[in-house]
Coordinates of C-alpha atoms in Angstrom, one line a residue:
X8 CA 61.5 12.8 9.2
X9 CA 64.3 15.1 10.7
X10 CA 67.0 12.9 9.2
X11 CA 65.3 13.0 5.8
X12 CA 65.2 16.8 5.8
X13 CA 68.8 17.1 6.9
X14 CA 69.9 14.6 4.2
X15 CA 68.0 16.7 1.6
X16 CA 69.7 19.9 2.7
X17 CA 66.6 21.6 4.0
X18 CA 67.7 21.7 7.6
X19 CA 71.1 21.6 9.4
X20 CA 71.6 19.1 12.2
X21 CA 71.4 21.7 15.0
X22 CA 68.1 23.2 13.6
X23 CA 66.6 19.7 13.3
X24 CA 67.5 18.8 16.9
X25 CA 66.0 22.0 18.2
X26 CA 62.8 21.5 16.2
X27 CA 62.5 17.9 17.5
X28 CA 62.9 19.1 21.1
X29 CA 60.4 22.0 20.5
X30 CA 57.8 19.7 19.0
X31 CA 58.2 17.3 21.9
X32 CA 57.9 20.0 24.5
X33 CA 54.9 21.6 22.9
X34 CA 53.3 18.1 22.1
X35 CA 53.1 18.9 18.4
X36 CA 54.0 16.8 15.4
X37 CA 57.4 17.4 13.9
X38 CA 55.7 18.5 10.6
X39 CA 53.7 21.2 12.5
X40 CA 56.9 22.4 14.2
X41 CA 58.8 22.6 10.9
X42 CA 56.1 24.5 9.0
X43 CA 55.2 26.7 12.0
X44 CA 58.8 27.7 12.4
X45 CA 59.0 28.8 8.8
X46 CA 62.0 26.6 8.1
X47 CA 60.3 24.8 5.2
X48 CA 57.0 25.7 3.5
X49 CA 54.3 23.1 3.3
X50 CA 54.6 22.8 -0.5
X51 CA 58.4 22.5 -0.3
X52 CA 58.2 19.9 2.4
X53 CA 55.8 17.8 0.4
X54 CA 57.9 18.0 -2.8
X55 CA 61.1 17.2 -0.9
X56 CA 59.6 14.1 0.8
X57 CA 58.1 12.9 -2.5
X58 CA 61.4 13.0 -4.4
X59 CA 63.5 11.8 -1.5
X60 CA 61.3 8.8 -0.5
X61 CA 60.1 8.1 -4.0
X62 CA 56.4 8.4 -3.0
X63 CA 53.6 9.8 -5.1
X64 CA 52.5 13.5 -4.6
X65 CA 48.9 14.6 -4.7
X66 CA 47.5 18.1 -4.8
X67 CA 44.4 18.0 -2.5
X68 CA 42.9 21.0 -4.2
X69 CA 42.3 18.9 -7.3
X70 CA 40.3 16.3 -5.3
X71 CA 36.6 16.5 -4.8
X72 CA 36.3 16.3 -1.0
X73 CA 32.8 15.0 -1.2
X74 CA 34.0 11.9 -2.9
X75 CA 36.6 11.0 -0.3
X76 CA 35.6 7.9 1.7
X77 CA 34.8 8.8 5.3
X78 CA 33.8 5.5 6.8
X79 CA 37.0 3.4 6.5
X80 CA 39.2 5.1 9.1
X81 CA 37.6 6.5 12.3
X82 CA 37.6 10.4 12.2
X83 CA 39.4 10.5 15.7
X84 CA 42.2 8.2 14.4
X85 CA 42.5 10.3 11.2
X86 CA 42.8 13.6 13.2
X87 CA 45.3 12.0 15.7
X88 CA 47.7 10.8 13.0
X89 CA 46.9 13.7 10.5
X90 CA 45.9 11.5 7.5
X91 CA 43.0 11.4 5.0
X92 CA 41.8 8.3 3.2
X93 CA 42.0 8.8 -0.5
X94 CA 40.7 5.4 -1.7
X95 CA 40.8 1.7 -1.5
X96 CA 41.7 -1.0 -4.1
X97 CA 41.3 -4.5 -2.8
X98 CA 43.2 -4.9 0.4
X99 CA 45.3 -1.7 -0.3
X100 CA 44.3 1.5 1.4
X101 CA 45.7 4.8 0.0
X102 CA 46.2 7.4 2.7
X103 CA 47.3 10.9 2.3
X104 CA 49.6 12.4 4.9
X105 CA 52.4 14.9 5.3
X106 CA 54.7 12.6 7.3
X107 CA 55.2 9.2 5.6
X108 CA 57.8 8.3 8.2
X109 CA 55.2 7.8 10.9
X110 CA 55.2 4.1 11.3
X111 CA 52.9 4.2 14.3
X112 CA 50.1 5.7 12.1
X113 CA 50.6 2.9 9.6
X114 CA 50.3 0.2 12.2
X115 CA 47.3 1.7 14.0
X116 CA 45.4 2.1 10.7
X117 CA 46.4 -1.3 9.5
X118 CA 45.1 -2.8 12.8
X119 CA 41.8 -0.8 12.7
X120 CA 41.0 -1.5 9.1
X121 CA 42.7 -4.9 8.4
X122 CA 44.0 -3.3 5.2
X123 CA 47.5 -2.4 4.0
X124 CA 48.0 1.4 4.1
X125 CA 50.1 3.0 1.3
X126 CA 51.3 6.6 1.6
X127 CA 50.6 9.4 -0.8
X128 CA 52.3 12.7 0.1
X129 CA 50.0 15.7 0.5
X130 CA 50.7 19.3 1.6
X131 CA 50.2 19.8 5.3
X132 CA 48.1 23.0 5.1
X133 CA 45.6 21.6 2.6
X134 CA 45.4 18.4 4.7
X135 CA 44.6 20.4 7.8
X136 CA 41.6 22.1 6.1
X137 CA 40.2 18.7 4.9
X138 CA 40.6 17.2 8.4
X139 CA 38.7 20.1 9.8
X140 CA 35.9 19.8 7.4
X141 CA 35.8 16.0 7.8
X142 CA 35.5 16.1 11.6
X143 CA 32.4 14.0 11.5
X144 CA 31.3 12.2 14.6
X145 CA 30.9 8.4 14.9
X146 CA 27.2 8.5 14.1
X147 CA 27.8 10.5 10.9
X148 CA 30.4 7.9 9.8
X149 CA 28.0 5.1 10.4
X150 CA 25.2 6.9 8.5
X151 CA 27.4 6.7 5.4
X152 CA 27.5 2.9 5.7
X153 CA 23.8 2.7 5.1
X154 CA 23.7 5.2 2.3
X155 CA 23.9 2.6 -0.4
X156 CA 27.2 0.9 0.1
X157 CA 25.7 -2.5 1.1
X158 CA 25.4 -4.7 -1.9
X159 CA 24.0 -7.9 -0.5
X160 CA 20.9 -9.3 1.2
X161 CA 20.7 -11.7 4.1
X162 CA 19.5 -15.2 3.4
X163 CA 15.8 -15.9 4.2
X164 CA 14.9 -18.3 7.0
X165 CA 14.5 -21.2 4.6
X166 CA 17.7 -20.4 2.7
X167 CA 19.9 -23.3 1.5
X168 CA 23.4 -23.9 2.5
X169 CA 24.6 -22.5 -0.8
X170 CA 22.8 -19.2 -0.1
X171 CA 24.2 -19.1 3.4
X172 CA 27.7 -19.5 2.0
X173 CA 27.1 -16.8 -0.5
X174 CA 25.9 -14.4 2.2
X175 CA 28.9 -15.2 4.4
X176 CA 31.3 -14.3 1.5
X177 CA 29.4 -11.0 1.0
X178 CA 29.5 -10.2 4.7
X179 CA 33.3 -10.4 4.6
X180 CA 33.5 -7.6 2.1
X181 CA 30.8 -5.3 3.7
X182 CA 31.6 -2.0 5.4
X183 CA 29.8 -3.3 8.4
X184 CA 33.0 -5.3 9.2
X185 CA 34.8 -2.1 10.1
X186 CA 31.9 -0.9 12.2
X187 CA 31.8 -4.1 14.2
X188 CA 35.6 -4.0 14.7
X189 CA 35.3 -0.4 15.9
X190 CA 32.6 -1.3 18.4
X191 CA 34.7 -4.2 19.8
X192 CA 37.8 -2.1 20.2
X193 CA 35.9 0.7 21.7
X194 CA 34.3 -1.7 24.2
X195 CA 37.7 -3.0 25.2
X196 CA 39.2 0.5 25.6
X197 CA 36.1 1.6 27.7
X198 CA 36.5 -1.5 30.0
X199 CA 33.0 -2.8 29.0
X200 CA 31.9 -6.3 30.0
X201 CA 29.2 -6.7 27.4
X202 CA 28.0 -5.2 24.1
X203 CA 24.3 -5.1 23.3
X204 CA 23.0 -4.8 19.7
X205 CA 19.3 -4.1 20.0
X206 CA 16.8 -3.8 17.1
X207 CA 13.5 -2.0 17.5
X208 CA 10.7 -1.1 15.1
X209 CA 12.0 2.3 14.2
X210 CA 15.6 2.4 15.5
X211 CA 18.6 0.3 16.3
X212 CA 20.9 1.0 19.2
X213 CA 24.3 -0.3 20.6
X214 CA 24.9 -0.3 24.4
X215 CA 27.9 -1.2 26.4
X216 CA 27.8 -2.4 30.0
X217 CA 30.5 -0.4 31.8
X218 CA 31.1 -0.9 35.5
X219 CA 27.8 -2.8 35.8
X220 CA 25.7 0.0 34.1
X221 CA 24.4 -0.1 30.5
X222 CA 25.3 3.0 28.5
X223 CA 24.0 3.8 25.0
X224 CA 27.0 4.3 22.7
X225 CA 25.4 5.0 19.3
X226 CA 22.2 4.5 17.2
X227 CA 23.3 3.3 13.8
X228 CA 20.8 3.2 10.9
X229 CA 18.2 0.5 11.2
X230 CA 19.2 -0.8 7.8
X231 CA 22.5 -2.1 9.3
X232 CA 20.8 -4.6 11.7
X233 CA 20.6 -7.7 9.5
X234 CA 24.1 -7.2 8.0
X235 CA 25.6 -6.8 11.4
X236 CA 23.8 -9.9 12.7
X237 CA 25.1 -11.9 9.8
X238 CA 28.7 -10.7 10.2
X239 CA 28.7 -11.6 13.9
X240 CA 27.3 -15.0 13.2
X241 CA 29.9 -15.7 10.5
X242 CA 32.9 -15.0 12.7
X243 CA 31.2 -16.9 15.6
X244 CA 30.5 -19.9 13.5
X245 CA 26.8 -19.8 13.9
X246 CA 24.1 -20.6 11.4
X247 CA 23.4 -17.3 9.6
X248 CA 20.4 -18.7 7.9
X249 CA 18.7 -19.6 11.2
X250 CA 17.0 -16.6 12.7
X251 CA 14.1 -18.3 14.6
X252 CA 15.9 -19.8 17.6
X253 CA 18.6 -18.5 20.0
X254 CA 22.2 -19.5 19.2
X255 CA 25.4 -19.3 21.2
X256 CA 28.9 -19.0 19.9
X257 CA 32.4 -17.6 20.4
X258 CA 34.9 -15.5 18.6
X259 CA 38.4 -14.1 19.2
X260 CA 40.1 -10.8 18.6
X261 CA 43.8 -9.9 18.8
X262 CA 44.1 -6.6 20.7
X263 CA 47.7 -5.4 21.0
X264 CA 49.6 -8.2 22.7
X265 CA 46.4 -9.8 24.0
X266 CA 44.0 -12.3 22.5
X267 CA 40.5 -11.7 23.9
X268 CA 37.6 -14.1 23.6
X269 CA 34.0 -13.1 23.1
X270 CA 30.9 -15.1 24.0
X271 CA 28.1 -14.4 21.6
X272 CA 24.4 -14.9 22.2
X273 CA 21.6 -14.3 19.7
X274 CA 17.9 -13.9 20.6
X275 CA 15.0 -13.6 18.1
X276 CA 12.9 -10.5 19.0
X277 CA 9.9 -8.9 17.3
X278 CA 12.0 -6.7 15.1
X279 CA 15.2 -8.7 14.5
X280 CA 17.9 -10.6 16.4
X281 CA 19.2 -9.0 19.6
X282 CA 22.9 -9.9 20.0
X283 CA 24.8 -9.7 23.2
X284 CA 28.6 -10.1 23.2
X285 CA 30.3 -10.9 26.5
X286 CA 34.0 -9.9 26.7
X287 CA 36.0 -12.7 28.3
X288 CA 39.5 -11.5 29.2
X289 CA 41.7 -14.4 30.4
X290 CA 44.0 -12.0 32.2
X291 CA 41.2 -11.3 34.7
X292 CA 41.9 -14.7 36.3
X293 CA 45.6 -13.8 36.8
X294 CA 45.1 -10.4 38.5
X295 CA 45.7 -12.1 41.9
X296 CA 43.4 -12.3 44.9
X297 CA 44.6 -8.9 46.2
X298 CA 43.1 -7.1 43.2
X299 CA 39.6 -8.5 43.8
X300 CA 39.0 -6.5 46.9
X301 CA 39.1 -9.1 49.7
X302 CA 39.9 -7.7 53.2
X303 CA 42.8 -9.5 54.9
X304 CA 40.6 -11.7 57.2
X305 CA 38.4 -12.7 54.3
X306 CA 41.4 -13.5 52.1
X307 CA 43.0 -15.6 54.8
X308 CA 39.8 -17.6 55.3
X309 CA 39.5 -18.3 51.6
X310 CA 43.1 -19.2 51.0
X311 CA 43.0 -21.5 54.0
X312 CA 39.9 -23.3 52.6
X313 CA 41.3 -23.8 49.1
X314 CA 44.5 -25.4 50.5
X315 CA 42.4 -28.2 52.1
X316 CA 42.8 -31.6 50.4
X317 CA 39.0 -32.3 50.1
X318 CA 35.7 -30.7 50.7
X319 CA 33.4 -28.2 49.0
X320 CA 33.7 -24.4 48.5
X321 CA 30.7 -22.5 47.2
X322 CA 30.6 -19.0 45.7
X323 CA 27.2 -17.4 45.5
X324 CA 25.7 -14.2 44.1
X325 CA 23.6 -13.0 41.2
X326 CA 24.6 -13.1 37.5
X327 CA 27.4 -10.7 36.8
X328 CA 28.7 -10.5 40.4
X329 CA 32.2 -11.9 39.5
X330 CA 31.7 -15.5 40.7
X331 CA 33.6 -17.0 37.8
X332 CA 36.6 -14.6 38.2
X333 CA 36.8 -15.5 41.9
X334 CA 36.7 -19.2 41.2
X335 CA 39.3 -18.9 38.4
X336 CA 41.6 -16.8 40.7
X337 CA 41.5 -19.7 43.2
X338 CA 42.1 -22.2 40.4
X339 CA 45.1 -20.1 39.1
X340 CA 46.6 -20.3 42.6
X341 CA 46.1 -24.1 42.7
X342 CA 47.2 -24.7 39.1
X343 CA 50.5 -26.5 39.7
X344 CA 52.3 -29.2 37.7
X345 CA 51.4 -31.9 40.2
X346 CA 47.7 -31.1 40.4
X347 CA 44.9 -32.5 38.1
X348 CA 42.2 -29.9 37.7
X349 CA 39.0 -30.4 35.8
X350 CA 36.1 -27.9 35.2
X351 CA 32.7 -28.2 33.6
X352 CA 30.9 -25.0 32.7
X353 CA 28.1 -23.7 30.5
X354 CA 30.1 -22.4 28.8
X355 CA 33.8 -22.1 29.8
X356 CA 34.4 -18.4 29.9
X357 CA 38.1 -18.1 30.8
X358 CA 40.7 -20.2 29.1
X359 CA 43.3 -21.3 31.7
X360 CA 46.2 -23.4 30.4
X361 CA 46.9 -26.5 32.5
X362 CA 43.2 -26.9 33.4
X363 CA 41.0 -29.5 31.7
X364 CA 37.9 -27.6 30.7
X365 CA 34.6 -29.1 29.5
X366 CA 31.6 -27.3 28.0
X367 CA 28.1 -28.5 28.8
X368 CA 26.3 -29.8 25.7
X369 CA 22.7 -30.7 26.6
X370 CA 21.8 -31.7 23.0
X371 CA 24.6 -34.3 23.0
X372 CA 23.8 -35.5 26.5
X373 CA 26.8 -33.9 28.2
X374 CA 25.3 -32.3 31.3
X375 CA 26.9 -31.2 34.6
X376 CA 26.0 -34.5 36.2
X377 CA 27.3 -36.6 33.3
X378 CA 30.6 -34.6 33.2
X379 CA 31.0 -35.0 37.0
X380 CA 30.6 -38.7 36.8
X381 CA 33.3 -38.8 34.0
X382 CA 35.6 -36.6 36.1
X383 CA 35.6 -39.1 39.0
X384 CA 37.1 -41.7 36.6
X385 CA 39.8 -39.2 35.5
X386 CA 41.8 -39.2 38.7
X387 CA 41.1 -35.5 39.6
X388 CA 42.5 -33.6 42.5
X389 CA 40.3 -30.5 42.1
X390 CA 36.9 -30.2 40.4
X391 CA 35.1 -27.0 39.5
X392 CA 31.4 -27.2 38.6
X393 CA 30.1 -24.0 36.8
X394 CA 26.8 -24.2 38.7
X395 CA 24.8 -26.6 40.9
X396 CA 21.3 -26.5 39.3
X397 CA 19.7 -29.7 40.5
X398 CA 19.7 -32.5 43.1
X399 CA 21.6 -35.0 40.9
X400 CA 24.5 -32.5 40.3
X401 CA 24.5 -31.5 44.0
X402 CA 24.6 -35.2 45.1
X403 CA 27.5 -36.1 42.8
X404 CA 29.5 -33.0 43.8
X405 CA 29.0 -33.7 47.5
X406 CA 30.1 -37.3 47.1
X407 CA 33.2 -36.1 45.3
X408 CA 33.9 -33.7 48.1
X409 CA 33.6 -36.6 50.6
X410 CA 35.9 -38.9 48.7
X411 CA 39.1 -37.0 48.6
X412 CA 38.5 -34.2 46.1
X413 CA 38.3 -30.5 46.5
X414 CA 35.1 -29.3 44.7
X415 CA 34.3 -25.7 43.8
X416 CA 31.0 -24.5 42.5
X417 CA 28.5 -21.6 42.4
X418 CA 24.9 -21.1 43.4
X419 CA 22.5 -18.3 42.8
X420 CA 21.5 -17.2 46.4
X421 CA 21.3 -13.8 48.2
X422 CA 24.0 -14.5 50.9
X423 CA 26.1 -17.2 52.4
X424 CA 23.6 -18.5 55.1
X425 CA 20.7 -18.9 52.6
X426 CA 23.0 -21.1 50.4
X427 CA 22.8 -23.9 53.0
X428 CA 19.0 -23.8 53.2
X429 CA 18.9 -23.7 49.4
X430 CA 20.8 -27.0 49.3
X431 CA 18.4 -28.4 51.9
X432 CA 15.5 -27.3 49.8
X433 CA 17.0 -29.1 46.8
X434 CA 16.8 -32.3 48.7
X435 CA 20.4 -32.7 49.9
X436 CA 20.6 -34.5 53.2
X437 CA 21.7 -32.2 56.2
X438 CA 24.5 -34.6 57.3
X439 CA 25.9 -34.5 53.7
X440 CA 26.0 -30.7 53.7
X441 CA 27.6 -30.5 57.2
X442 CA 30.2 -33.1 56.3
X443 CA 31.3 -31.7 53.0
X444 CA 30.9 -27.9 52.8
X445 CA 34.0 -26.1 54.0
X446 CA 33.3 -22.4 53.2
X447 CA 30.7 -20.3 51.4
X448 CA 31.5 -16.9 49.9
X449 CA 28.7 -14.5 48.9
X450 CA 29.7 -11.5 46.7
X451 CA 28.6 -8.4 44.9
X452 CA 30.4 -5.9 42.7
X453 CA 30.2 -2.2 43.6
X454 CA 31.4 0.6 41.4
X455 CA 34.8 2.0 42.5
X456 CA 35.2 5.8 43.0
X457 CA 37.4 7.6 40.6
X458 CA 40.6 8.7 42.3
X459 CA 40.9 11.8 40.2
X460 CA 37.6 13.5 41.0
X461 CA 36.1 12.0 44.2
X462 CA 35.4 14.6 47.0
X463 CA 34.6 14.3 50.7
X464 CA 30.9 14.1 51.5
X465 CA 28.9 15.3 54.5
X466 CA 26.2 12.8 55.6
X467 CA 23.9 13.4 58.6
X468 CA 25.0 11.1 61.5
X469 CA 21.5 9.6 61.5
X470 CA 21.9 8.5 57.8
X471 CA 25.2 6.8 58.6
X472 CA 23.8 5.0 61.6
X473 CA 20.8 3.9 59.6
X474 CA 23.0 2.5 56.8
X475 CA 24.7 0.2 59.3
X476 CA 27.6 2.0 60.9
X477 CA 28.1 1.6 64.6
X478 CA 28.2 4.7 66.8
X479 CA 31.9 3.9 67.7
X480 CA 32.7 3.9 63.9
X481 CA 31.8 7.6 63.6
X482 CA 34.8 8.9 65.6
X483 CA 35.8 11.6 63.1
X484 CA 39.0 9.8 62.0
X485 CA 37.6 9.2 58.4
X486 CA 35.3 10.8 55.9
X487 CA 33.1 9.3 53.3
X488 CA 33.4 10.4 49.7
X489 CA 30.9 11.2 46.9
X490 CA 31.1 10.7 43.1
X491 CA 31.6 13.8 41.0
X492 CA 32.6 12.9 37.5
X493 CA 35.4 13.8 35.1
X494 CA 36.8 13.0 31.7
X495 CA 38.7 10.0 33.1
X496 CA 35.7 8.2 34.5
X497 CA 32.0 7.3 34.2
X498 CA 29.9 9.6 36.4
X499 CA 32.4 9.6 39.1
X500 CA 33.2 5.9 39.1
X501 CA 36.0 3.9 37.4
X502 CA 36.2 0.1 37.7
X503 CA 34.5 -2.1 40.4
X504 CA 35.4 -3.5 43.7
X505 CA 34.1 -6.7 45.3
X506 CA 32.0 -6.9 48.5
X507 CA 32.4 -10.3 50.2
X508 CA 30.8 -12.4 52.9
X509 CA 33.2 -15.2 53.6
X510 CA 31.7 -17.8 55.9
X511 CA 33.7 -20.9 57.1
X512 CA 31.5 -23.7 58.2
X513 CA 32.4 -24.0 61.9
X514 CA 31.3 -26.8 64.3
X515 CA 28.5 -24.5 65.6
X516 CA 27.2 -23.9 62.1
X517 CA 27.4 -27.7 61.4
X518 CA 25.2 -28.4 64.4
X519 CA 22.6 -25.8 63.2
X520 CA 22.6 -27.6 59.8
X521 CA 22.2 -31.0 61.4
X522 CA 19.3 -29.7 63.4
X523 CA 17.8 -28.2 60.2
X524 CA 18.0 -24.7 61.6
X525 CA 16.9 -21.7 59.5
X526 CA 19.2 -19.3 57.5
X527 CA 18.5 -16.7 60.2
X528 CA 20.0 -19.1 62.8
X529 CA 23.0 -19.6 60.7
X530 CA 23.4 -15.9 60.0
X531 CA 23.2 -15.1 63.7
X532 CA 25.9 -17.7 64.5
X533 CA 28.1 -16.5 61.7
X534 CA 27.9 -12.9 63.0
X535 CA 29.0 -14.2 66.5
X536 CA 32.0 -15.7 64.8
X537 CA 33.0 -12.4 63.2
X538 CA 31.7 -13.0 59.7
X539 CA 30.7 -9.7 58.1
X540 CA 27.5 -9.6 56.0
X541 CA 27.5 -7.9 52.6
X542 CA 26.3 -4.6 53.9
X543 CA 29.1 -4.5 56.6
X544 CA 31.7 -5.5 54.0
X545 CA 30.4 -2.6 51.8
X546 CA 30.7 -0.1 54.7
X547 CA 34.3 -1.1 55.2
X548 CA 34.9 -0.1 51.5
X549 CA 33.0 3.2 52.2
X550 CA 35.3 3.9 55.2
X551 CA 38.3 3.2 53.0
X552 CA 37.2 5.7 50.4
X553 CA 36.8 3.0 47.7
X554 CA 33.1 3.6 47.0
X555 CA 30.1 5.6 48.0
X556 CA 27.5 5.0 50.6
X557 CA 24.8 5.2 47.9
X558 CA 26.5 2.5 45.9
X559 CA 26.8 0.1 48.8
X560 CA 23.1 0.6 49.8
X561 CA 22.1 0.0 46.1
X562 CA 24.0 -3.3 45.7
X563 CA 23.2 -4.7 49.2
X564 CA 19.6 -3.6 49.5
X565 CA 18.2 -7.1 49.8

């Protein structure tokens, strides 16, 4: 912009450099600095840019503001880049702005709308007035989507393939496309793990799961629900005419330099299809084991176990506790050119190049046990089973662990000791468990304190002792923190940290298994061997200032 004005004779080089520096120091746009300085008037600037750059010029006073489209570009994006949408023709989007040299604005708008922006020069002062009057929030923008802009209907349950194809074509052109894209981008920016689209009798809401907690983001018009469901089904390659049974699918979105996968699940409810989209970021498996929150002794135990040539490693915990990320972090460490790794999951959540991944397909007869049998004929070194659900799968996995393969899997149990009794209850022979299982990890995810706003907290000594701290821990050398909340976090928390119970199967624990001892016997022996339970692991994080006492109590209150 400065170079254009210097070339047109409106500024000399020295003035232009001073204005560029002033705009940068004051965090203003160059256009604001030029007009605020009085060097060039808004009208003169617009005419100069139009003639110099051969771009059309429009007087915004001659435009009916009520007819300007408000739902194509998000209002925050429009204010950030000082543009107003004037109209659309096919894939071309006409935007009015005072600085047509702003390529960043073009790229951001192109990415957000999947349209090709074309500049129209407008006067800066008139543009500022329109942006101020158009400062609608996200809900207002969504309301405009349902005000008559939809021109298609969803196929009925008994619709033909032709009708379904017709609907799919119409969905591609609907404004709902932009709303869905905005929700996905917002979810990624807000570090959400899941998006929930939930229809009810009189309202429709969208919620994000952020740091393990569901937060309501917006309540779009109820009229949008069927169109949105159809759009999601189209890009997930699901049957858009089938609304009576649950469906599962996948889709992908390019976000900056990353390609992020989404797992889609639909569920018929009383008032429409509820859709949950899980965000699957492949980079989470490459964060490294240090980023997961393992203490040094726990990390050393795990790394030692995964380097063993054969045996079984089990990761346990409830749904959403990070078991898959832990397993894939280990697989990423082991993923070397000379190693053959095969996984079977339902479904595969993280794509890891170099690993042979199989999705369970029960309809086609491809179950966990069937896949495991096939793996054993594929010369594997390492096998990962998404979940041990039944005795057949457990038996094959244990036999694989006893015949020269390293097997990793998950189970849904409360802690590491109860995992062994769960296998016994499934019907696995005690000597098979003792001979094959190397290590069991139980884990939970606790919300991590925001470093910007956390403050020291004063707890009564009795409360700390009751929570599990030993008297010698309360020596005054450290202080717990509490969550406050600021603009950079979610009620005082930002991100999550893992709490781990890493239990190697020692000779003593093997003897308890062979004598069919209880989980309490195993837990007592593990404690003697220095294995922290989940509560103790959480208290270590409290002492380190990573999370709060309330959060640890909440996630480990068995």
